[in-house]
C-alpha cells in the first residue's frame, strides 16, 4: 500500500507563493508501481479538480488551464517526493490540495483514475 503525506499549505496574500510537498511511503514494489503523481484541489461546494500531473519516469507534465504559467509540478525520485510550486496565487486558488498517485497508463487528469490519496493540505489566499 502506498501512503502519501502532504505538507506546505497555509495562508498567503494574493500574489504570494507557496510550495507544497508530497512524500510517498510504502513497500518498494508498491511505490514502484506508481507511474503518475498529481496534485488536485477541492474548494467548498465544488468538485475535486486536477491541478497538475507529472510522469514519474519521464517527467512529462500536464497542467490545468487555470494554473498554467503560475504553478510548477516537479519530482525528486531519490526522495520519493513530489512538489507543487505555486506562484502568483489568487483567491480562487483557495482550496484543500491533495496529492494522488496513479498506477498504469496513460497520463490522466481525472481524479477517478488515481489509486492513492493523501489527507490534503489547506491553501488559503486572502488579503
Coordinates of C-alpha atoms in Angstrom, one line a residue, residues 59 82 112 117:
X59 CA 8.9 13.8 -16.1
X82 CA 6.6 15.5 -5.5
X112 CA -11.3 8.7 -10.5
X117 CA -4.6 9.8 -2.0

